[in-house]
Amino acid sequence: MTNPTPSAPTFTVEDPATLEVIETVPDNGIEEAAAAVDRADAAFTGWSRTSPRHRSDVLRRAFELMLRDRDELAALIARENGKSLADSAAEVVYAAEFFRWFSEEAVRPGGDYGQAPAGGSRTLVSHRPVGVAALVTPWNFPAAMATRKIAPALAAGCTVVLKPAAETPLTALAVARLLIEAGVPDGVVEVVTTTDAPAVVTTWLLDPRVRKVSFTGSTGVGRALLHQAADRVLNASMELGGNAPVVITADADIEAAVAGTMVAKFRNGGQACTAANRIYVHDDVADEFIARFGAEVEKLAVGPAVDGGTIGPLITSAALERITRSVDQAVAEGARISHRAETPDAAGYFYAPTVLTDVNPDAAILRDEIFGPVAPVVLWHDEDELLRQVNDTDYGLAAYVFSGDVAQAMRLGERIEAGMVGINRGIVSDPSAPFGGMKQSGLGREGAREGLREFQETQYLTVDWTS
């Protein structure tokens, strides 16, 4: 990890629920970013030549250490991110699972051997680590977004330089310390904390020793990074924004649909790229769904995690202002606030979980990622028109379908332009599944076998077999 010098600048990390300063960390810049690559590059040869079994054992140990420290890590996430203790604890377990999954994938690097169709030669295919990988992670899942990238990179034999979000650097630093305890050598995982992300990341993208960039964040930033990566034809993975629809059909189990939609919408306070952004309810069940869903929303406990809040604050004052403007605009366009939870009298960036009804299918709030606890509801009755509305977006990360007819649910799921579709469930993420989207929601996949391949290059040897 990068270490501060006595004169190094610093920045503070704030609890968004109380606005209290949690800790001060180094505010690194170009020199520190370059030095991190120096160390990662120096460590690459040794780490890449370790056996797959050794890398597997280290990652398995990291998994065990995360579970050992789950309570402390959950408390840390709740403080710097603001999410509830329940959400934080769930994130720790989910994040640890990437270390376990890729500890198992590390010993299966893949390859092939075969005879050329024309005869006369044999082909040997192997996969090798791409090199030093630059990882850029967001604030909304500070543990899981780090482990989802670190685990496959280390399993493949890569070394990494990681820039966590300035809002939530403490969790990444804690994970890095656990990796050292697990046996990861110096230089293999370098964490660079900074408030000047463009300077640090650009330094990495311009460095010929960096052979891979993996980014999770907004589509706008991802687009800019792809422009930079193109100059070096740099291997790039992008997990970008979403605009996830929820579709509830006429024969859906309403109780299950409400429960699933609550998870899809309000996990992490709606601050997730997979969060439900638009809820399309069939006319025949709209009244029942809205009444039940609204009643559950009104029960949500909003407040700091330490006070038992299940819905925490938004991450910054800017996020709070943006959500407020979006809802005000939707109401001005004809939407109605039908249900709303109570907010605490607290200093943090809290916004009341809100259900919007009478939402026009062309409303602006349906076109942009909300990234907050606001649930706009749209009615539908014609399946073809529904699909036109659902797919009328530049994004295609996640979607959800609730239906009592499995055939209809599968048909809708296959026609929705999204990389991941949850059928009768409100969660789509799993380390064993290829996480990623279509259209402008990203490039590449994380998790599953595909996640390992993102950090590997493929080579084949063709061998003369005639003599």
CSV table of C-alpha atoms in Angstrom, one decimal:
chain,number,residue,atom,x,y,z
A,1,MET,CA,0.0,0.0,0.0
A,2,THR,CA,1.1,3.6,-0.5
A,3,ASN,CA,2.3,5.2,2.7
A,4,PRO,CA,2.1,8.9,3.6
A,5,THR,CA,5.2,11.0,4.0
A,6,PRO,CA,5.3,13.5,6.9
A,7,SER,CA,4.6,16.4,4.4
A,8,ALA,CA,2.0,14.5,2.3
A,9,PRO,CA,-1.4,16.2,1.9
A,10,THR,CA,-4.4,14.5,3.4
A,11,PHE,CA,-8.2,14.5,3.2
A,12,THR,CA,-10.9,13.6,5.6
A,13,VAL,CA,-13.4,10.8,5.4
A,14,GLU,CA,-16.9,11.8,6.6
A,15,ASP,CA,-19.8,9.8,8.0
A,16,PRO,CA,-22.7,10.8,5.7
A,17,ALA,CA,-25.2,10.0,8.4
A,18,THR,CA,-23.7,12.4,11.1
A,19,LEU,CA,-21.3,14.5,9.0
A,20,GLU,CA,-18.6,13.6,11.6
A,21,VAL,CA,-15.0,13.1,10.4
A,22,ILE,CA,-14.0,9.4,10.8
A,23,GLU,CA,-10.4,9.5,9.7
A,24,THR,CA,-7.8,11.3,7.7
A,25,VAL,CA,-6.0,9.5,4.8
A,26,PRO,CA,-3.2,10.5,2.4
A,27,ASP,CA,-4.3,12.6,-0.6
A,28,ASN,CA,-2.0,11.0,-3.2
A,29,GLY,CA,-1.1,12.4,-6.6
A,30,ILE,CA,0.8,11.7,-9.8
A,31,GLU,CA,4.1,10.8,-8.1
A,32,GLU,CA,2.5,8.4,-5.7
A,33,ALA,CA,0.5,6.8,-8.5
A,34,ALA,CA,3.6,6.2,-10.5
A,35,ALA,CA,5.4,4.8,-7.5
A,36,ALA,CA,2.5,2.4,-6.9
A,37,VAL,CA,3.0,1.1,-10.5
A,38,ASP,CA,6.8,0.8,-9.8
A,39,ARG,CA,6.0,-1.5,-6.9
A,40,ALA,CA,3.3,-3.5,-8.6
A,41,ASP,CA,5.5,-4.0,-11.7
A,42,ALA,CA,8.5,-5.1,-9.5
A,43,ALA,CA,6.2,-7.7,-7.8
A,44,PHE,CA,4.6,-9.0,-11.0
A,45,THR,CA,7.3,-11.5,-12.0
A,46,GLY,CA,7.4,-13.2,-8.6
A,47,TRP,CA,3.6,-13.3,-8.1
A,48,SER,CA,2.8,-14.4,-11.7
A,49,ARG,CA,5.2,-17.3,-11.3
A,50,THR,CA,3.7,-18.7,-8.1
A,51,SER,CA,1.7,-21.8,-8.5
A,52,PRO,CA,-2.1,-21.6,-9.0
A,53,ARG,CA,-2.4,-23.6,-5.8
A,54,HIS,CA,-0.4,-21.1,-3.8
A,55,ARG,CA,-2.5,-18.2,-5.1
A,56,SER,CA,-5.6,-20.3,-4.4
A,57,ASP,CA,-4.5,-20.8,-0.8
A,58,VAL,CA,-3.9,-17.1,-0.3
A,59,LEU,CA,-7.3,-16.1,-1.6
A,60,ARG,CA,-9.0,-18.8,0.5
A,61,ARG,CA,-7.2,-17.4,3.6
A,62,ALA,CA,-8.4,-13.9,2.6
A,63,PHE,CA,-12.0,-15.2,2.5
A,64,GLU,CA,-11.6,-16.7,6.0
A,65,LEU,CA,-10.1,-13.5,7.4
A,66,MET,CA,-12.9,-11.4,6.0
A,67,LEU,CA,-15.4,-13.6,7.7
A,68,ARG,CA,-13.4,-13.5,10.9
A,69,ASP,CA,-13.5,-9.7,10.9
A,70,ARG,CA,-17.0,-9.3,9.4
A,71,ASP,CA,-18.4,-7.3,12.3
A,72,GLU,CA,-15.6,-4.8,12.3
A,73,LEU,CA,-15.7,-4.5,8.5
A,74,ALA,CA,-19.5,-4.1,8.6
A,75,ALA,CA,-19.3,-1.3,11.2
A,76,LEU,CA,-16.6,0.4,9.1
A,77,ILE,CA,-18.7,0.3,5.9
A,78,ALA,CA,-21.8,1.6,7.8
A,79,ARG,CA,-19.8,4.6,9.0
A,80,GLU,CA,-18.1,5.7,5.8
A,81,ASN,CA,-20.8,4.7,3.4
A,82,GLY,CA,-23.9,5.3,5.6
A,83,LYS,CA,-25.7,2.1,4.7
A,84,SER,CA,-27.5,0.0,7.4
A,85,LEU,CA,-25.6,-2.5,9.5
A,86,ALA,CA,-27.7,-5.3,7.9
A,87,ASP,CA,-26.7,-4.1,4.4
A,88,SER,CA,-23.1,-3.7,5.5
A,89,ALA,CA,-22.9,-7.1,7.0
A,90,ALA,CA,-24.4,-8.6,3.9
A,91,GLU,CA,-21.9,-6.8,1.7
A,92,VAL,CA,-19.0,-8.2,3.8
A,93,VAL,CA,-20.2,-11.8,3.2
A,94,TYR,CA,-20.8,-11.1,-0.5
A,95,ALA,CA,-17.4,-9.5,-0.9
A,96,ALA,CA,-15.7,-12.4,0.9
A,97,GLU,CA,-17.3,-14.8,-1.5
A,98,PHE,CA,-15.3,-13.4,-4.4
A,99,PHE,CA,-12.2,-14.5,-2.6
A,100,ARG,CA,-13.6,-18.0,-2.1
A,101,TRP,CA,-14.9,-18.3,-5.7
A,102,PHE,CA,-11.7,-17.2,-7.3
A,103,SER,CA,-9.6,-19.3,-4.9
A,104,GLU,CA,-11.4,-22.2,-6.6
A,105,GLU,CA,-11.0,-20.7,-10.1
A,106,ALA,CA,-7.3,-20.0,-9.6
A,107,VAL,CA,-6.5,-23.7,-9.9
A,108,ARG,CA,-8.4,-24.0,-13.1
A,109,PRO,CA,-6.6,-21.5,-15.4
A,110,GLY,CA,-7.8,-23.4,-18.5
A,111,GLY,CA,-6.1,-24.3,-21.8
A,112,ASP,CA,-6.5,-26.7,-24.7
A,113,TYR,CA,-4.7,-29.1,-26.8
A,114,GLY,CA,-5.7,-30.3,-30.2
A,115,GLN,CA,-4.8,-31.5,-33.7
A,116,ALA,CA,-5.2,-29.0,-36.6
A,117,PRO,CA,-8.0,-30.1,-39.0
A,118,ALA,CA,-5.5,-30.3,-41.9
A,119,GLY,CA,-3.2,-32.5,-39.9
A,120,GLY,CA,0.6,-32.0,-39.5
A,121,SER,CA,0.5,-29.8,-36.4
A,122,ARG,CA,-0.7,-29.7,-32.8
A,123,THR,CA,-2.0,-26.6,-31.1
A,124,LEU,CA,-1.4,-25.9,-27.4
A,125,VAL,CA,-3.5,-23.1,-25.9
A,126,SER,CA,-2.7,-21.4,-22.6
A,127,HIS,CA,-3.9,-18.4,-20.6
A,128,ARG,CA,-1.5,-16.1,-18.8
A,129,PRO,CA,-1.8,-13.0,-16.5
A,130,VAL,CA,-2.2,-9.8,-18.5
A,131,GLY,CA,0.2,-7.9,-16.2
A,132,VAL,CA,-0.3,-4.9,-13.9
A,133,ALA,CA,-4.0,-4.1,-13.6
A,134,ALA,CA,-5.4,-0.7,-12.7
A,135,LEU,CA,-8.7,-1.0,-10.7
A,136,VAL,CA,-11.1,1.9,-10.1
A,137,THR,CA,-13.9,1.3,-7.7
A,138,PRO,CA,-17.0,3.2,-6.5
A,139,TRP,CA,-18.3,4.2,-3.1
A,140,ASN,CA,-21.6,2.3,-3.0
A,141,PHE,CA,-20.1,-1.1,-2.3
A,142,PRO,CA,-16.6,-0.3,-1.0
A,143,ALA,CA,-15.8,-3.9,-0.1
A,144,ALA,CA,-17.5,-5.9,-2.8
A,145,MET,CA,-16.5,-3.8,-5.7
A,146,ALA,CA,-12.8,-4.1,-4.6
A,147,THR,CA,-12.9,-7.8,-4.0
A,148,ARG,CA,-14.8,-8.5,-7.2
A,149,LYS,CA,-11.8,-7.1,-9.1
A,150,ILE,CA,-8.9,-7.9,-6.8
A,151,ALA,CA,-9.8,-11.6,-6.5
A,152,PRO,CA,-9.8,-12.6,-10.2
A,153,ALA,CA,-6.7,-10.4,-10.8
A,154,LEU,CA,-4.7,-12.2,-8.1
A,155,ALA,CA,-6.1,-15.6,-9.1
A,156,ALA,CA,-4.8,-15.0,-12.7
A,157,GLY,CA,-1.4,-13.9,-11.4
A,158,CYS,CA,-1.7,-10.2,-12.0
A,159,THR,CA,-0.6,-7.5,-9.6
A,160,VAL,CA,-2.9,-4.5,-9.1
A,161,VAL,CA,-3.0,-0.8,-8.3
A,162,LEU,CA,-6.4,0.2,-6.8
A,163,LYS,CA,-8.0,3.6,-6.5
A,164,PRO,CA,-11.0,3.5,-4.2
A,165,ALA,CA,-13.6,6.3,-4.2
A,166,ALA,CA,-12.6,9.3,-2.1
A,167,GLU,CA,-15.9,9.0,-0.1
A,168,THR,CA,-15.1,5.4,1.1
A,169,PRO,CA,-11.3,4.6,1.0
A,170,LEU,CA,-11.2,3.1,4.5
A,171,THR,CA,-12.8,-0.2,3.6
A,172,ALA,CA,-10.4,-0.8,0.7
A,173,LEU,CA,-7.4,-0.1,3.0
A,174,ALA,CA,-8.8,-2.6,5.5
A,175,VAL,CA,-9.2,-5.2,2.8
A,176,ALA,CA,-5.6,-4.6,1.6
A,177,ARG,CA,-4.4,-5.2,5.2
A,178,LEU,CA,-6.3,-8.5,5.3
A,179,LEU,CA,-4.6,-9.5,2.1
A,180,ILE,CA,-1.2,-8.9,3.5
A,181,GLU,CA,-2.2,-11.0,6.5
A,182,ALA,CA,-3.4,-13.7,4.1
A,183,GLY,CA,0.1,-13.9,2.5
A,184,VAL,CA,-0.1,-11.5,-0.4
A,185,PRO,CA,3.5,-10.2,-0.9
A,186,ASP,CA,4.4,-6.5,-0.8
A,187,GLY,CA,3.6,-4.7,-4.1
A,188,VAL,CA,1.0,-7.2,-5.3
A,189,VAL,CA,-1.9,-5.0,-4.1
A,190,GLU,CA,-1.2,-1.2,-4.0
A,191,VAL,CA,-4.0,1.1,-2.8
A,192,VAL,CA,-3.8,4.7,-3.7
A,193,THR,CA,-6.2,7.1,-1.9
A,194,THR,CA,-6.8,10.4,-3.6
A,195,THR,CA,-9.3,13.2,-4.2
A,196,ASP,CA,-7.8,13.8,-7.7
A,197,ALA,CA,-9.0,10.7,-9.4
A,198,PRO,CA,-8.4,12.0,-13.0
A,199,ALA,CA,-4.7,12.7,-12.3
A,200,VAL,CA,-4.1,9.3,-10.7
A,201,VAL,CA,-6.0,7.2,-13.2
A,202,THR,CA,-4.6,9.1,-16.2
A,203,THR,CA,-1.1,8.4,-14.8
A,204,TRP,CA,-1.9,4.7,-14.8
A,205,LEU,CA,-3.5,4.6,-18.2
A,206,LEU,CA,-0.5,6.4,-19.8
A,207,ASP,CA,2.0,4.0,-18.2
A,208,PRO,CA,3.1,1.2,-20.6
A,209,ARG,CA,3.6,-1.2,-17.6
A,210,VAL,CA,-0.2,-1.0,-16.9
A,211,ARG,CA,-1.8,-3.6,-19.2
A,212,LYS,CA,-5.4,-3.6,-17.9
A,213,VAL,CA,-8.0,-1.2,-16.6
A,214,SER,CA,-11.1,-2.3,-14.8
A,215,PHE,CA,-13.6,0.4,-13.8
A,216,THR,CA,-16.9,0.4,-12.0
A,217,GLY,CA,-18.8,3.7,-12.0
A,218,SER,CA,-20.9,6.1,-14.2
A,219,THR,CA,-21.2,5.7,-17.9
A,220,GLY,CA,-19.9,9.2,-18.4
A,221,VAL,CA,-16.6,8.5,-16.6
A,222,GLY,CA,-16.4,5.1,-18.3
A,223,ARG,CA,-16.7,6.7,-21.7
A,224,ALA,CA,-13.9,9.1,-20.9
A,225,LEU,CA,-11.6,6.3,-19.6
A,226,LEU,CA,-12.3,4.3,-22.8
A,227,HIS,CA,-11.2,7.3,-24.9
A,228,GLN,CA,-7.9,7.3,-22.9
A,229,ALA,CA,-7.5,3.5,-23.1
A,230,ALA,CA,-8.0,3.6,-26.9
A,231,ASP,CA,-4.7,5.5,-27.3
A,232,ARG,CA,-2.8,2.5,-26.0
A,233,VAL,CA,-5.3,-0.1,-27.1
A,234,LEU,CA,-5.5,-1.0,-23.4
A,235,ASN,CA,-7.4,-4.0,-22.3
A,236,ALA,CA,-10.5,-2.5,-20.6
A,237,SER,CA,-13.4,-3.8,-18.6
A,238,MET,CA,-16.3,-1.4,-17.8
A,239,GLU,CA,-19.2,-1.9,-15.4
A,240,LEU,CA,-21.2,1.2,-15.9
A,241,GLY,CA,-24.6,2.7,-15.1
A,242,GLY,CA,-28.0,1.1,-15.2
A,243,ASN,CA,-31.7,1.9,-15.5
A,244,ALA,CA,-33.2,-1.3,-14.2
A,245,PRO,CA,-36.9,-1.9,-14.9
A,246,VAL,CA,-39.2,-4.1,-12.7
A,247,VAL,CA,-42.0,-5.7,-14.6
A,248,ILE,CA,-45.0,-7.1,-12.6
A,249,THR,CA,-47.5,-9.1,-14.7
A,250,ALA,CA,-51.2,-9.6,-14.1
A,251,ASP,CA,-50.8,-13.0,-12.6
A,252,ALA,CA,-47.8,-12.2,-10.4
A,253,ASP,CA,-47.8,-13.3,-6.7
A,254,ILE,CA,-48.3,-9.7,-5.4
A,255,GLU,CA,-46.9,-10.5,-1.9
A,256,ALA,CA,-43.7,-12.0,-3.5
A,257,ALA,CA,-43.6,-9.1,-6.0
A,258,VAL,CA,-43.7,-6.5,-3.3
A,259,ALA,CA,-41.0,-8.3,-1.3
A,260,GLY,CA,-38.8,-8.7,-4.3
A,261,THR,CA,-39.3,-5.1,-5.4
A,262,MET,CA,-38.4,-3.8,-2.0
A,263,VAL,CA,-35.1,-5.6,-2.2
A,264,ALA,CA,-34.4,-4.5,-5.8
A,265,LYS,CA,-35.3,-0.9,-5.0
A,266,PHE,CA,-34.1,-0.2,-1.5
A,267,ARG,CA,-31.1,-2.3,-0.9
A,268,ASN,CA,-28.3,0.1,-0.1
A,269,GLY,CA,-30.9,2.9,-0.1
A,270,GLY,CA,-31.3,2.5,-3.9
A,271,GLN,CA,-27.7,3.5,-4.4
A,272,ALA,CA,-26.8,0.6,-6.6
A,273,CYS,CA,-26.3,0.2,-10.4
A,274,THR,CA,-28.6,-2.8,-10.3
A,275,ALA,CA,-31.3,-1.0,-8.3
A,276,ALA,CA,-34.8,-0.9,-9.6
A,277,ASN,CA,-35.3,2.4,-11.4
A,278,ARG,CA,-38.7,2.0,-13.1
A,279,ILE,CA,-41.5,-0.2,-11.8
A,280,TYR,CA,-44.0,-1.3,-14.5
A,281,VAL,CA,-47.2,-2.8,-13.0
A,282,HIS,CA,-50.0,-4.4,-15.0
A,283,ASP,CA,-53.3,-2.4,-14.8
A,284,ASP,CA,-55.2,-5.4,-13.4
A,285,VAL,CA,-53.0,-5.5,-10.2
A,286,ALA,CA,-51.8,-1.9,-10.0
A,287,ASP,CA,-54.1,-0.9,-7.1
A,288,GLU,CA,-53.2,-3.9,-5.0
A,289,PHE,CA,-49.5,-3.7,-5.7
A,290,ILE,CA,-49.2,0.1,-5.0
A,291,ALA,CA,-51.2,-0.2,-1.8
A,292,ARG,CA,-49.1,-3.1,-0.5
A,293,PHE,CA,-45.8,-1.7,-1.8
A,294,GLY,CA,-46.5,1.8,-0.5
A,295,ALA,CA,-47.4,0.4,3.0
A,296,GLU,CA,-44.0,-1.3,3.1
A,297,VAL,CA,-42.2,1.8,2.0
A,298,GLU,CA,-43.9,3.8,4.8
A,299,LYS,CA,-42.6,1.3,7.4
A,300,LEU,CA,-39.0,1.8,6.4
A,301,ALA,CA,-36.8,3.0,9.3
A,302,VAL,CA,-34.7,5.9,8.0
A,303,GLY,CA,-31.7,7.0,10.0
A,304,PRO,CA,-28.1,6.3,11.0
A,305,ALA,CA,-27.0,2.7,11.2
A,306,VAL,CA,-26.0,3.1,14.8
A,307,ASP,CA,-29.6,4.0,15.6
A,308,GLY,CA,-31.0,1.0,13.8
A,309,GLY,CA,-31.8,2.6,10.5
A,310,THR,CA,-32.6,0.3,7.6
A,311,ILE,CA,-32.3,3.1,5.1
A,312,GLY,CA,-29.2,5.3,5.5
A,313,PRO,CA,-28.3,8.6,4.0
A,314,LEU,CA,-27.3,9.5,0.5
A,315,ILE,CA,-23.6,9.7,0.1
A,316,THR,CA,-23.2,13.4,-0.3
A,317,SER,CA,-25.1,16.7,-0.2
A,318,ALA,CA,-24.8,16.8,-4.0
A,319,ALA,CA,-26.6,13.5,-4.3
A,320,LEU,CA,-29.3,14.8,-2.0
A,321,GLU,CA,-29.8,17.9,-4.0
A,322,ARG,CA,-30.0,15.8,-7.3
A,323,ILE,CA,-32.6,13.4,-5.9
A,324,THR,CA,-34.7,16.3,-4.6
A,325,ARG,CA,-34.6,18.1,-8.0
A,326,SER,CA,-35.6,14.8,-9.8
A,327,VAL,CA,-38.6,14.3,-7.7
A,328,ASP,CA,-39.7,17.9,-7.8
A,329,GLN,CA,-39.5,17.8,-11.6
A,330,ALA,CA,-41.5,14.5,-11.8
A,331,VAL,CA,-44.2,16.1,-9.6
A,332,ALA,CA,-44.2,19.2,-11.8
A,333,GLU,CA,-44.7,16.9,-14.8
A,334,GLY,CA,-47.8,15.3,-13.2
A,335,ALA,CA,-46.5,12.5,-11.0
A,336,ARG,CA,-48.0,12.1,-7.5
A,337,ILE,CA,-46.2,11.2,-4.2
A,338,SER,CA,-48.5,8.4,-3.1
A,339,HIS,CA,-46.4,7.0,-0.2
A,340,ARG,CA,-43.4,8.2,1.7
A,341,ALA,CA,-41.5,7.2,4.8
A,342,GLU,CA,-40.5,9.5,7.7
A,343,THR,CA,-37.0,11.0,7.8
A,344,PRO,CA,-35.1,11.7,11.1
A,345,ASP,CA,-34.2,15.0,12.4
A,346,ALA,CA,-30.5,14.4,11.8
A,347,ALA,CA,-27.6,16.2,10.3
A,348,GLY,CA,-27.0,13.6,7.6
A,349,TYR,CA,-27.9,13.5,3.9
A,350,PHE,CA,-31.3,11.7,4.4
A,351,TYR,CA,-34.0,11.5,1.8
A,352,ALA,CA,-37.4,9.9,2.5
A,353,PRO,CA,-38.1,6.7,0.6
A,354,THR,CA,-40.8,7.8,-1.8
A,355,VAL,CA,-43.3,6.1,-4.2
A,356,LEU,CA,-44.4,8.1,-7.2
A,357,THR,CA,-47.6,7.2,-9.1
A,358,ASP,CA,-49.3,8.7,-12.1
A,359,VAL,CA,-45.9,8.8,-13.8
A,360,ASN,CA,-45.9,9.5,-17.5
A,361,PRO,CA,-44.0,6.8,-19.5
A,362,ASP,CA,-41.9,9.6,-21.0
A,363,ALA,CA,-41.1,11.3,-17.7
A,364,ALA,CA,-37.5,12.4,-17.2
A,365,ILE,CA,-37.1,10.5,-14.0
A,366,LEU,CA,-37.5,7.2,-15.9
A,367,ARG,CA,-34.7,8.1,-18.3
A,368,ASP,CA,-31.9,8.8,-15.8
A,369,GLU,CA,-30.4,6.5,-13.1
A,370,ILE,CA,-32.1,7.7,-9.9
A,371,PHE,CA,-29.5,6.2,-7.5
A,372,GLY,CA,-31.6,6.9,-4.4
A,373,PRO,CA,-34.8,5.7,-2.5
A,374,VAL,CA,-37.4,6.8,-5.1
A,375,ALA,CA,-39.7,4.4,-6.8
A,376,PRO,CA,-41.6,5.6,-9.8
A,377,VAL,CA,-44.5,3.4,-10.9
A,378,VAL,CA,-45.9,3.2,-14.4
A,379,LEU,CA,-49.0,1.2,-15.5
A,380,TRP,CA,-49.0,-1.1,-18.5
A,381,HIS,CA,-51.4,-3.5,-20.3
A,382,ASP,CA,-49.9,-4.3,-23.7
A,383,GLU,CA,-46.8,-6.5,-23.7
A,384,ASP,CA,-45.3,-5.1,-26.9
A,385,GLU,CA,-45.7,-1.5,-25.8
A,386,LEU,CA,-44.3,-2.5,-22.4
A,387,LEU,CA,-41.2,-3.9,-24.0
A,388,ARG,CA,-40.8,-0.8,-26.2
A,389,GLN,CA,-40.8,1.4,-23.1
A,390,VAL,CA,-38.5,-0.9,-21.1
A,391,ASN,CA,-35.9,-1.1,-23.8
A,392,ASP,CA,-36.1,2.6,-24.7
A,393,THR,CA,-32.9,3.4,-22.9
A,394,ASP,CA,-29.1,3.5,-23.6
A,395,TYR,CA,-28.6,1.2,-20.5
A,396,GLY,CA,-29.0,-2.5,-20.1
A,397,LEU,CA,-27.5,-3.7,-16.9
A,398,ALA,CA,-30.2,-5.4,-14.8
A,399,ALA,CA,-33.9,-6.0,-14.9
A,400,TYR,CA,-36.5,-7.9,-12.8
A,401,VAL,CA,-39.7,-9.8,-13.8
A,402,PHE,CA,-42.4,-11.0,-11.4
A,403,SER,CA,-44.9,-13.4,-12.9
A,404,GLY,CA,-46.9,-16.4,-12.0
A,405,ASP,CA,-46.4,-17.8,-15.5
A,406,VAL,CA,-42.9,-19.0,-15.9
A,407,ALA,CA,-43.2,-19.2,-19.7
A,408,GLN,CA,-44.3,-15.5,-19.8
A,409,ALA,CA,-41.5,-14.5,-17.3
A,410,MET,CA,-38.9,-16.2,-19.5
A,411,ARG,CA,-40.3,-14.7,-22.6
A,412,LEU,CA,-40.2,-11.2,-21.1
A,413,GLY,CA,-36.8,-11.8,-19.6
A,414,GLU,CA,-35.3,-12.9,-23.0
A,415,ARG,CA,-36.8,-9.8,-24.8
A,416,ILE,CA,-35.6,-7.3,-22.2
A,417,GLU,CA,-32.2,-5.8,-23.3
A,418,ALA,CA,-30.3,-6.4,-20.1
A,419,GLY,CA,-27.3,-8.4,-19.2
A,420,MET,CA,-28.9,-9.8,-16.0
A,421,VAL,CA,-32.6,-10.5,-15.4
A,422,GLY,CA,-34.0,-11.6,-12.0
A,423,ILE,CA,-37.1,-13.8,-12.4
A,424,ASN,CA,-39.3,-13.6,-9.3
A,425,ARG,CA,-36.4,-12.4,-7.2
A,426,GLY,CA,-34.9,-9.0,-6.4
A,427,ILE,CA,-31.2,-9.8,-6.5
A,428,VAL,CA,-29.2,-10.7,-9.6
A,429,SER,CA,-25.6,-10.6,-8.2
A,430,ASP,CA,-23.7,-13.8,-7.4
A,431,PRO,CA,-19.9,-14.5,-7.6
A,432,SER,CA,-20.6,-17.6,-9.7
A,433,ALA,CA,-22.6,-15.6,-12.4
A,434,PRO,CA,-21.2,-13.3,-15.1
A,435,PHE,CA,-22.0,-9.8,-13.8
A,436,GLY,CA,-22.3,-7.2,-16.6
A,437,GLY,CA,-24.5,-5.3,-19.0
A,438,MET,CA,-25.5,-4.6,-22.5
A,439,LYS,CA,-25.4,-1.3,-24.5
A,440,GLN,CA,-23.9,1.6,-22.6
A,441,SER,CA,-23.9,-0.4,-19.3
A,442,GLY,CA,-20.5,-1.7,-19.9
A,443,LEU,CA,-18.0,-4.0,-21.5
A,444,GLY,CA,-16.8,-7.4,-20.2
A,445,ARG,CA,-18.0,-9.5,-17.2
A,446,GLU,CA,-17.1,-9.9,-13.6
A,447,GLY,CA,-17.6,-13.0,-11.5
A,448,ALA,CA,-17.9,-16.6,-12.9
A,449,ARG,CA,-15.2,-18.0,-15.2
A,450,GLU,CA,-15.5,-14.9,-17.3
A,451,GLY,CA,-14.2,-12.7,-14.5
A,452,LEU,CA,-10.9,-14.6,-14.5
A,453,ARG,CA,-10.6,-14.3,-18.3
A,454,GLU,CA,-10.8,-10.5,-18.0
A,455,PHE,CA,-7.3,-10.6,-16.4
A,456,GLN,CA,-5.7,-13.1,-18.8
A,457,GLU,CA,-4.2,-13.1,-22.2
A,458,THR,CA,-4.5,-16.2,-24.5
A,459,GLN,CA,-1.6,-17.7,-26.4
A,460,TYR,CA,-1.3,-20.8,-28.5
A,461,LEU,CA,1.7,-22.7,-29.7
A,462,THR,CA,1.4,-24.5,-33.0
A,463,VAL,CA,3.9,-27.4,-33.2
A,464,ASP,CA,5.0,-29.2,-36.3
A,465,TRP,CA,4.0,-32.9,-36.0
A,466,THR,CA,5.3,-34.3,-39.3
A,467,SER,CA,8.8,-35.3,-38.2
